[in-house]
Amino acid sequence: MIEDGFYYDFAYQRPFTTEDLAAIEAKMHELARADLKVQRSVMARDAAVAHFKSIGEHYKAEIIASIPANEPISLYGQGDWQDLCRGPHVPSTGKLKAFKLMKVAGAYWRGDPRNEMLQRIYGTAWLNDKDLNDYLHRLEEAEKRDHRRIGRELDLFHMQEEAPVRCSGIRRAGVYSRT
């Protein structure tokens, strides 16, 4: 979980497209309508490592292997799908009413640029459509006031090949001192 949302990392053979996000979100809505019970189970660490390796989930097996042997490993799932998660979760998928997948970004496995680049899908979930729509509206309003976009549009920031610029980090009246 992250502030105002969630993410899930994927090792996928091609970049996700906006059509992929729409299809994934449609499947999420289908699962929400199915109102499947979310069940928690616990495994010993070594059994969980073996389980995830056996189903080809090597990243999850690596995460679990790094957890101390005496700590139980919690899994959550619905229907025939189960995943590694600390929880807690909603009691059933039917409780998930208002959510949206927001964007895709790259994420190095375990935050290390020497590791494989994964695809991270970010999303947000709210108690109801009104809260979701309010949140999306706040994001739109914030984007309108984004200083990086406004600065480019007003040509407040520019670079010239003939005179490379370094910012000294000193701020005066909203303009960075240049050296």
Backbone as a ProteinNet text record, in pm:
[ID]
protein_1_A
[PRIMARY]
MIEDGFYYDFAYQRPFTTEDLAAIEAKMHELARADLKVQRSVMARDAAVAHFKSIGEHYKAEIIASIPANEPISLYGQGDWQDLCRGPHVPSTGKLKAFKLMKVAGAYWRGDPRNEMLQRIYGTAWLNDKDLNDYLHRLEEAEKRDHRRIGRELDLFHMQEEAPVRCSGIRRAGVYSRT
[TERTIARY]
83.6	0	88.9	37.6	100.4	-8.5	31.9	-67.6	-166.3	-293.6	-402.9	-401.8	-341.4	-346.9	-266.9	-234.9	-164.6	-85.1	4.1	72.4	98.4	122.7	156.2	260.9	368.2	477.6	460.6	493.2	479.7	609.8	648	753.2	676.2	665.4	581.3	663.8	635.1	721.2	715	613.1	603	548.1	569.4	516.2	363.2	306.1	160.9	116.1	-0.6	-59.5	-181.1	-235.9	-358.8	-472.3	-470.9	-572.1	-557.2	-433.4	-409.9	-466.3	-439.5	-491.2	-643.1	-706.7	-853.2	-902.6	-834.8	-875	-855	-744.6	-719.3	-824.4	-853.1	-954.5	-1091.9	-1124.8	-1252.7	-1259.2	-1147.9	-1143.4	-1158.7	-1099.8	-1115.1	-1262.4	-1332.9	-1475.9	-1555.6	-1518.8	-1584.4	-1566.9	-1445.2	-1418.7	-1492.2	-1502.7	-1576.7	-1724.7	-1782.2	-1923.3	-1945.7	-1844.5	-1857.6	-1864.2	-1822.2	-1828.1	-1765.6	-1644.1	-1571.8	-1518.1	-1527.3	-1474.9	-1322.1	-1263.6	-1117.7	-1074.5	-987.1	-944.8	-797.1	-765	-626.1	-579.6	-457	-393.9	-251.8	-194.4	-58.9	23.8	148.4	241.7	372.4	444.1	581	665.6	771	852.5	903.2	965.4	1023.7	917.7	800.9	691.1	641.2	636.5	592.1	692.4	822.7	925.3	906.1	890.1	872.4	744.9	638.1	510.5	525.7	582.1	592	691.7	798.2	889.2	817.7	733.9	664.7	565.6	516.5	422.3	489.5	624.2	699.4	706.8	674.5	677.8	810.4	918	1051.8	1079.2	1020.9	1039.3	978.2	858.5	793.1	870.8	920.9	1001	1125.8	1187.1	1305.4	1269.3	1156.8	1112.5	1090.7	1019.3	987.8	1115	1209.7	1335.2	1412.6	1389.3	1461	1393.7	1277.8	1205.6	1259.6	1278.6	1327	1241	1305.9	1238.8	1124.8	1131.3	1028.4	904.5	907	791.1	694.1	565.7	467.7	448.1	415.7	394.3	244.6	188.3	44.2	17.6	-82.6	-128.8	-277.1	-317.2	-458	-500.3	-624.5	-671.4	-822.1	-867.5	-1010	-1023.3	-1125.1	-1138.6	-1016	-961.4	-843.2	-712.3	-718.3	-598.5	-554.4	-424.9	-367.3	-236.5	-208.7	-88.9	-29.3	96.1	168.5	123.6	84.5	44.6	38.4	76.6	67.2	-76.5	-158.6	-297.4	-305	-416.1	-542.5	-612.3	-720.8	-796.2	-943.5	-1018.3	-1164.1	-1212.8	-1330.6	-1379.2	-1418.6	-1455.9	-1491.1	-1467.4	-1453.8	-1427	-1544.4	-1664.1	-1781.1	-1773.3	-1683.7	-1665.6	-1589.4	-1528.4	-1448.9	-1539.1	-1575.3	-1671.9	-1609.8	-1518	-1467.2	-1315.2	-1263.7	-1119.3	-1085.4	-959.2	-912.7	-764.1	-723.2	-580.8	-533.8	-423	-380.4	-269	-164.9	-50.4	40.6	133.9	237	372	460.6	596.6	693.4	818	920.4	966.7	1004	1056.1	1159	1279.3	1382.2	1348.8	1370.5	1348.2	1431.4	1362.1	1420	1491.3	1451.9	1504.9	1649.3	1702.1	1842.5	1853.5	1916.4	1924.4	2005.3	2075.5	2146	2050.8	1930.3	1831.7	1737.1	1653.6	1557	1457.6	1420.6	1317.7	1181.7	1098.1	961.5	867.1	741.5	639.9	551	534.5	454.5	325.9	213.3	83.8	36.6	8.1	-43.8	-195.1	-262.3	-406.4	-449.6	-577	-634.3	-770.3	-808.5	-936.8	-999.2	-1131.6	-1204.8	-1332.7	-1394.1	-1516.1	-1634.4	-1637.3	-1750.8	-1706.6	-1794.6	-1762.4	-1741.1	-1815.9	-1799.8	-1658	-1609.4	-1473.3	-1369.7	-1389.5	-1297.4	-1298.2	-1416.6	-1425.9	-1367.2	-1388.4	-1327.8	-1176	-1121	-976.1	-923.2	-990.5	-946.9	-955.2	-1056.1	-1068.6	-952	-916.4	-801.9	-673.9	-656.4	-537.3	-536.9	-652	-661.7	-628.3	-680.6	-654.1	-506.1	-446.3	-303.5	-219.7	-259.2	-186.7	-191.9	-304.7	-317	-219.2	-181.3	-94.1	49	82.7	215	320.8	411.6	512.5	604.6	625.8	712.6	647.3	518	445.6	430.9	390	370.1	501.6	609.6	740.5	781.6	757.7	788.8	699.9	569.5	476	506.6	550.5	581.6	727.2	800.8	941	1025.4	991.4	1069.8	1198.9	1198.1	1315.9	1357.6	1481.9	1531.7	1681.5	1729.5	1872.1	1922.3	2044.3	2107.9	2236.1	2260.2	2381.9	2505.5	2495.9	2611.4	2645.1	2548.2	2570.3	2503.3	2565.5	2506.1	2487.5	2383.8	2347.5	2350.8	2399	2391.3	2315.8	2225.1	2153.5	2237.1	2249.3	2327.8	2245.6	2114	2028.7	1982.8	2025.4	1983.7	1860.5	1756.2	1631.8	1612.3	1588	1561	1438.4	1335.7	1213.3	1160.1	1167.4	1112.3	1201.7	1321.9	1412.2	1540.3	1587.8	1711.3	1830.8	1924.1	2048.4	2127.3	2179.8	2252.1	2400.3	2481.8	2626.5	2684.8
-117.6	0	125	225.6	356.3	458.3	580.8	683.1	693.4	684.5	695.3	585.8	470.8	369.1	244.1	178.2	50.7	34.7	-64.3	-100	-249.6	-301.8	-442.2	-449.7	-523.2	-536.3	-662.3	-650.7	-760.8	-778.9	-903.9	-938.4	-988.4	-904.2	-934	-915.7	-995.6	-1000.1	-876.3	-792.7	-671.3	-558.8	-435.5	-323.4	-324.3	-293.2	-279.8	-157	-166.9	-56.4	-3.9	107	157.7	57.1	-17.1	-120.8	-232.3	-266.9	-368.3	-321.8	-195.4	-143.2	-149.4	-113.3	-118	-261.9	-357.9	-498.2	-549.8	-512.8	-555.1	-495	-366.8	-301.1	-365.4	-401.8	-469.2	-603.2	-676.8	-803.8	-778.9	-671.1	-636.9	-611.2	-539.8	-513.8	-644.5	-734.2	-865.3	-941.8	-942.1	-1010.9	-944.6	-812.5	-741.9	-781.6	-787.4	-826.7	-970.8	-1056.4	-1197.3	-1214	-1114.1	-1115.3	-1242.3	-1271.7	-1389.3	-1365	-1463.1	-1453	-1447.2	-1354	-1343.5	-1423.6	-1519.9	-1609	-1591.5	-1597.8	-1588.7	-1727.4	-1758.1	-1881.1	-1847.5	-1934	-1912.7	-2035.9	-2012.4	-2121.5	-2096.4	-2202.4	-2189.3	-2133.5	-2062.8	-1997	-2093.5	-2202.7	-2293.8	-2357	-2387	-2441.5	-2336.5	-2211	-2103.1	-2081.5	-2087.9	-2075.2	-2186.4	-2310.2	-2423.5	-2407.5	-2362.5	-2343.3	-2242.3	-2126.8	-2023.8	-2061.4	-2131	-2179.8	-2279.1	-2364.5	-2468	-2408.4	-2287	-2225	-2115.4	-2111.7	-2019.5	-1877.2	-1855.7	-1721.9	-1703.7	-1691.8	-1687.8	-1558.7	-1447.8	-1322.7	-1334.9	-1389.3	-1406	-1504.3	-1611.7	-1708.7	-1640.7	-1550.6	-1478.4	-1387.5	-1318.5	-1232.5	-1315.9	-1425.8	-1511.2	-1568.1	-1608.7	-1666.6	-1566.8	-1437.7	-1336.7	-1307.8	-1366.6	-1349	-1450.2	-1411.6	-1507.8	-1634.4	-1749.4	-1879.7	-1894.1	-1824.8	-1842.1	-1755.5	-1668.5	-1582.3	-1651.8	-1653.1	-1713.9	-1627.4	-1691	-1623.6	-1624.1	-1504.3	-1496.8	-1486	-1559.2	-1560	-1522.3	-1446.3	-1412.1	-1452.6	-1493.3	-1530.8	-1532.8	-1541.6	-1558.5	-1650.7	-1734.4	-1832.6	-1922	-1940.4	-2026.5	-1948	-1820	-1735.3	-1705.4	-1712.8	-1687.5	-1611	-1519.1	-1438	-1409	-1377.3	-1336.3	-1196.7	-1176.9	-1043.6	-1040.3	-926.2	-909	-887.6	-826.6	-798.3	-680	-652.4	-724.8	-690.6	-762.4	-746.6	-730.6	-693.1	-689.9	-834	-855.3	-992.4	-1058.9	-977.4	-1034.1	-929.9	-978.3	-887.5	-793.8	-829.8	-746	-613.5	-603.4	-477.3	-374.3	-418.5	-329.6	-267.2	-144.3	-78.5	30	107.5	225.9	219.3	186.1	177.8	214.5	247.5	283.9	254.8	196.7	181.6	311.9	362.7	498.5	505.6	425.3	437.7	316.7	308	204.1	273.7	218.3	271.3	153.6	181.1	79.4	77.3	-41.3	-56.9	-168.7	-137.3	-241.3	-337	-464.3	-565.1	-530.3	-517.9	-484.2	-348.7	-259.8	-124.6	-113.7	-218.3	-221.1	-213.8	-108.5	-94.3	-204	-286.4	-400	-517.5	-510.2	-617.3	-590.2	-688.6	-678.8	-565.7	-499.9	-396.7	-464.9	-437.6	-488.2	-375.4	-409.7	-309.2	-297.1	-176.1	-150	-78.9	-140.3	-78.2	-14.8	116.1	190.2	203	193.6	212.6	279.7	310.8	371.3	306.9	298.8	238.9	322	339.8	423.9	354.4	405.8	344.1	353.8	460.7	479.1	563	571.4	645	793.9	850.9	993.4	1021	939.3	958.9	940.2	840.2	817.7	938.2	985.3	1100.2	1226.3	1245.9	1360.7	1352.9	1235	1215.7	1244.2	1190	1212.9	1360.7	1430.1	1574.6	1649.7	1610.1	1673.6	1653.9	1536.3	1511.9	1602.2	1616.6	1704.7	1848.4	1894.7	2032.1	2050.6	1952.1	1960.6	1964	1887.4	1885.4	2022.8	2090.5	2224.2	2322.1	2297.2	2388.3	2336	2231.5	2170.3	2269.3	2306	2407	2363	2233.9	2187	2213.2	2184.7	2208.7	2358	2432.2	2576.1	2644.8	2605.8	2664.2	2643.7	2524.1	2497.3	2582.2	2584.7	2659.3	2808.9	2863	3005.5	3034.6	2932.9	2943.3	3003	2960.9	3005.4	2924.8	2804.1	2717.8	2688.8	2707.5	2666.9	2642.9	2566	2534.8	2579.3	2631.1	2668.2	2588.7	2534.5	2457.6	2543.4	2672.5	2760.4	2797.5	2790.2	2832	2733.8	2618	2522	2587.2	2546.4	2608.7	2504.2	2545.2	2461.6	2541.4	2477.4	2545.3	2535.5	2647.6	2646.7	2602.7	2591.2	2550.8	2668.2	2788.6	2908	2963	2984.4	3033.1	3178.6	3259.9	3401.4	3439.5	3485	3532.6	3434.4	3306	3205.9	3168.9	3223	3190.9	3131.5	3024.7	2964	3043.4	3065.2	3131.6	3039.5	3093.4	3011.8	3044.6	2940.4	2960.3	2901
0	0	0	-64.4	-65.5	-33.4	-8	22.1	-93.7	-63.7	-161	-267.2	-238.8	-342	-314.7	-423.1	-417.5	-547.1	-548.2	-672.2	-672.7	-791.1	-807.2	-916.9	-890.2	-985.8	-1069.8	-1199	-1293.2	-1370.5	-1391.7	-1487.6	-1609.6	-1710.3	-1826	-1951.8	-2054	-2172	-2260.2	-2245.2	-2326.8	-2239.3	-2279.9	-2200.9	-2199.1	-2084.5	-2074.5	-2153.2	-2212.7	-2287.1	-2211.2	-2256.9	-2195.4	-2214.1	-2325.3	-2346.7	-2244.1	-2208.8	-2105.6	-1971.5	-1937.6	-1810.5	-1808.7	-1919.1	-1926.5	-1909.3	-1971.4	-1959.7	-1817.3	-1754.4	-1616	-1523.7	-1543.4	-1460.2	-1481.4	-1604.2	-1631.5	-1557.4	-1555.2	-1481.8	-1331.6	-1282.6	-1140.9	-1107.7	-1195.8	-1174.3	-1177.1	-1267.7	-1274.9	-1144.1	-1091.1	-964.6	-848.3	-850.5	-745.9	-750.3	-870.4	-884.1	-839.2	-854.7	-816	-663.6	-588.7	-442	-383.1	-427.9	-379.3	-238.9	-154.3	-18.9	-24.3	50.7	59.7	181.4	157	265.1	294.4	422.4	468.5	507.6	470.4	516.9	559.7	638	689.4	656.8	615.8	585.4	659.3	685.4	735.4	621.3	656.5	554.6	448	487.7	389.6	299.2	355.1	274.5	175.4	218.8	129.6	16.4	48	-56.9	-160.2	-112.6	-204	-286.7	-223.5	-294.1	-407.1	-377.2	-480.4	-589.3	-555	-659.6	-751	-691.8	-771.1	-870.9	-845.4	-939.5	-1022.9	-1019.7	-1104.6	-1053.1	-927.4	-866.9	-791.8	-869.3	-810.2	-732.8	-775.7	-701.8	-562.6	-555.6	-424.9	-338.8	-399.3	-324.4	-266.3	-343	-293.5	-176.7	-186.9	-75.9	49.6	34.1	149.9	210.2	127.6	178.2	263.3	242.4	320.9	455.2	479.3	605.9	705.8	830.7	930.2	935.7	955.5	948.6	1049.3	1161.9	1264.3	1240.8	1139.9	1112.7	1017.8	1054.3	963.1	838.8	731	602.9	574.5	558.3	532.3	382.3	341.3	203.2	204.4	104.7	89.2	-50.5	-63.8	-195.1	-203.8	-326.3	-352.1	-472.1	-467.3	-574	-578.6	-698.6	-712	-714.3	-682.4	-684.1	-541.7	-519.6	-387.2	-405.1	-311.7	-324.8	-187.5	-188.4	-69.2	-29.8	95.8	140.9	293.1	349.9	495.1	540.3	452.9	489.1	582.8	638.6	625.1	494.4	468.3	344.7	374.7	271.4	282.4	295.1	353.4	368.7	236.6	137.1	6.8	-101.8	-223.9	-336.1	-362	-316.4	-335.2	-261.9	-165.6	-91.3	-173.7	-281.4	-365.5	-471.5	-450.1	-538.4	-624.8	-570.1	-639.1	-647.7	-765.4	-785.1	-928.5	-948.7	-1082.6	-1092	-1204.1	-1232.5	-1293.5	-1242.8	-1276	-1380.3	-1361.9	-1452.1	-1439.7	-1533.2	-1532.8	-1525.5	-1446.4	-1436.8	-1426.7	-1450.5	-1432.2	-1288.1	-1242.9	-1106.7	-1108.2	-1066.3	-1058.8	-945.1	-969.5	-866.6	-743.6	-632.1	-502	-503.1	-595.5	-599.8	-645.5	-703.6	-743.6	-896.5	-951.1	-1097.3	-1166.4	-1091.4	-1152.1	-1175.7	-1116.4	-1130.7	-1245.9	-1275.4	-1384.2	-1359.3	-1468.8	-1462.8	-1472	-1373.3	-1372.1	-1412	-1435.6	-1464.5	-1341.2	-1295.5	-1175.9	-1217.6	-1184.8	-1210.6	-1080.5	-1088.1	-973.7	-986	-873	-870.8	-742.1	-736	-616.2	-590.8	-465.1	-426.9	-316	-324.5	-230.7	-187.7	-83.8	-30.6	-126.3	-206.6	-297	-416.8	-516.2	-638.7	-612.8	-520.2	-489.4	-440.1	-345.7	-294.7	-404.8	-490.5	-602.7	-695.5	-732.5	-822.9	-761.1	-630.7	-562	-568.9	-546	-551.9	-692.9	-793.7	-932.5	-968	-916.8	-940.2	-874	-751.3	-683.2	-763.2	-820.4	-903	-1026.4	-1090.9	-1208.1	-1171.5	-1059.5	-1015.3	-982.5	-919	-887.1	-1014.7	-1114.7	-1242	-1309.1	-1298.4	-1356.9	-1293.3	-1168.7	-1094.7	-1079.8	-1151.7	-1142.5	-1191.8	-1102.4	-1135.6	-1249.7	-1265	-1373.8	-1508.7	-1520.6	-1645.1	-1670.6	-1568.1	-1583.6	-1620	-1556.2	-1585.9	-1730.1	-1784.1	-1925.4	-2015.6	-1985.5	-2070.7	-2071.5	-1960.4	-1951.9	-1988.2	-2029.8	-2066.5	-1953	-1829.3	-1714.7	-1700.8	-1752.2	-1746	-1888.6	-1917.8	-2048.1	-2038.6	-2132.5	-2139.8	-2276.4	-2278.1	-2403.4	-2416.1	-2534.5	-2556.1	-2534.2	-2572.4	-2563.1	-2418.9	-2330.6	-2191.3	-2095.8	-2073.6	-1980	-1842.3	-1774.3	-1647.4	-1536.8	-1420.6	-1301.1	-1196	-1126.8	-1018.7	-892.1	-822	-698.6	-579.9	-598.4	-487.9	-403.8	-436.9	-362.8	-430.9	-354.4	-410.8	-375.4	-475.3	-453.7	-532.5	-464.6	-528.2	-632.4	-601.2	-689.7	-806.7	-815.1	-925.1	-866.3	-926.2	-878.4	-927	-835.9	-871.3	-963.1	-1069.5	-1166.5	-1162.6	-1174.5	-1177.4	-1302.5
[MASK]
+++++++++++++++++++++++++++++++++++++++++++++++++++++++++++++++++++++++++++++++++++++++++++++++++++++++++++++++++++++++++++++++++++++++++++++++++++++++++++++++++++++++++++++++++++

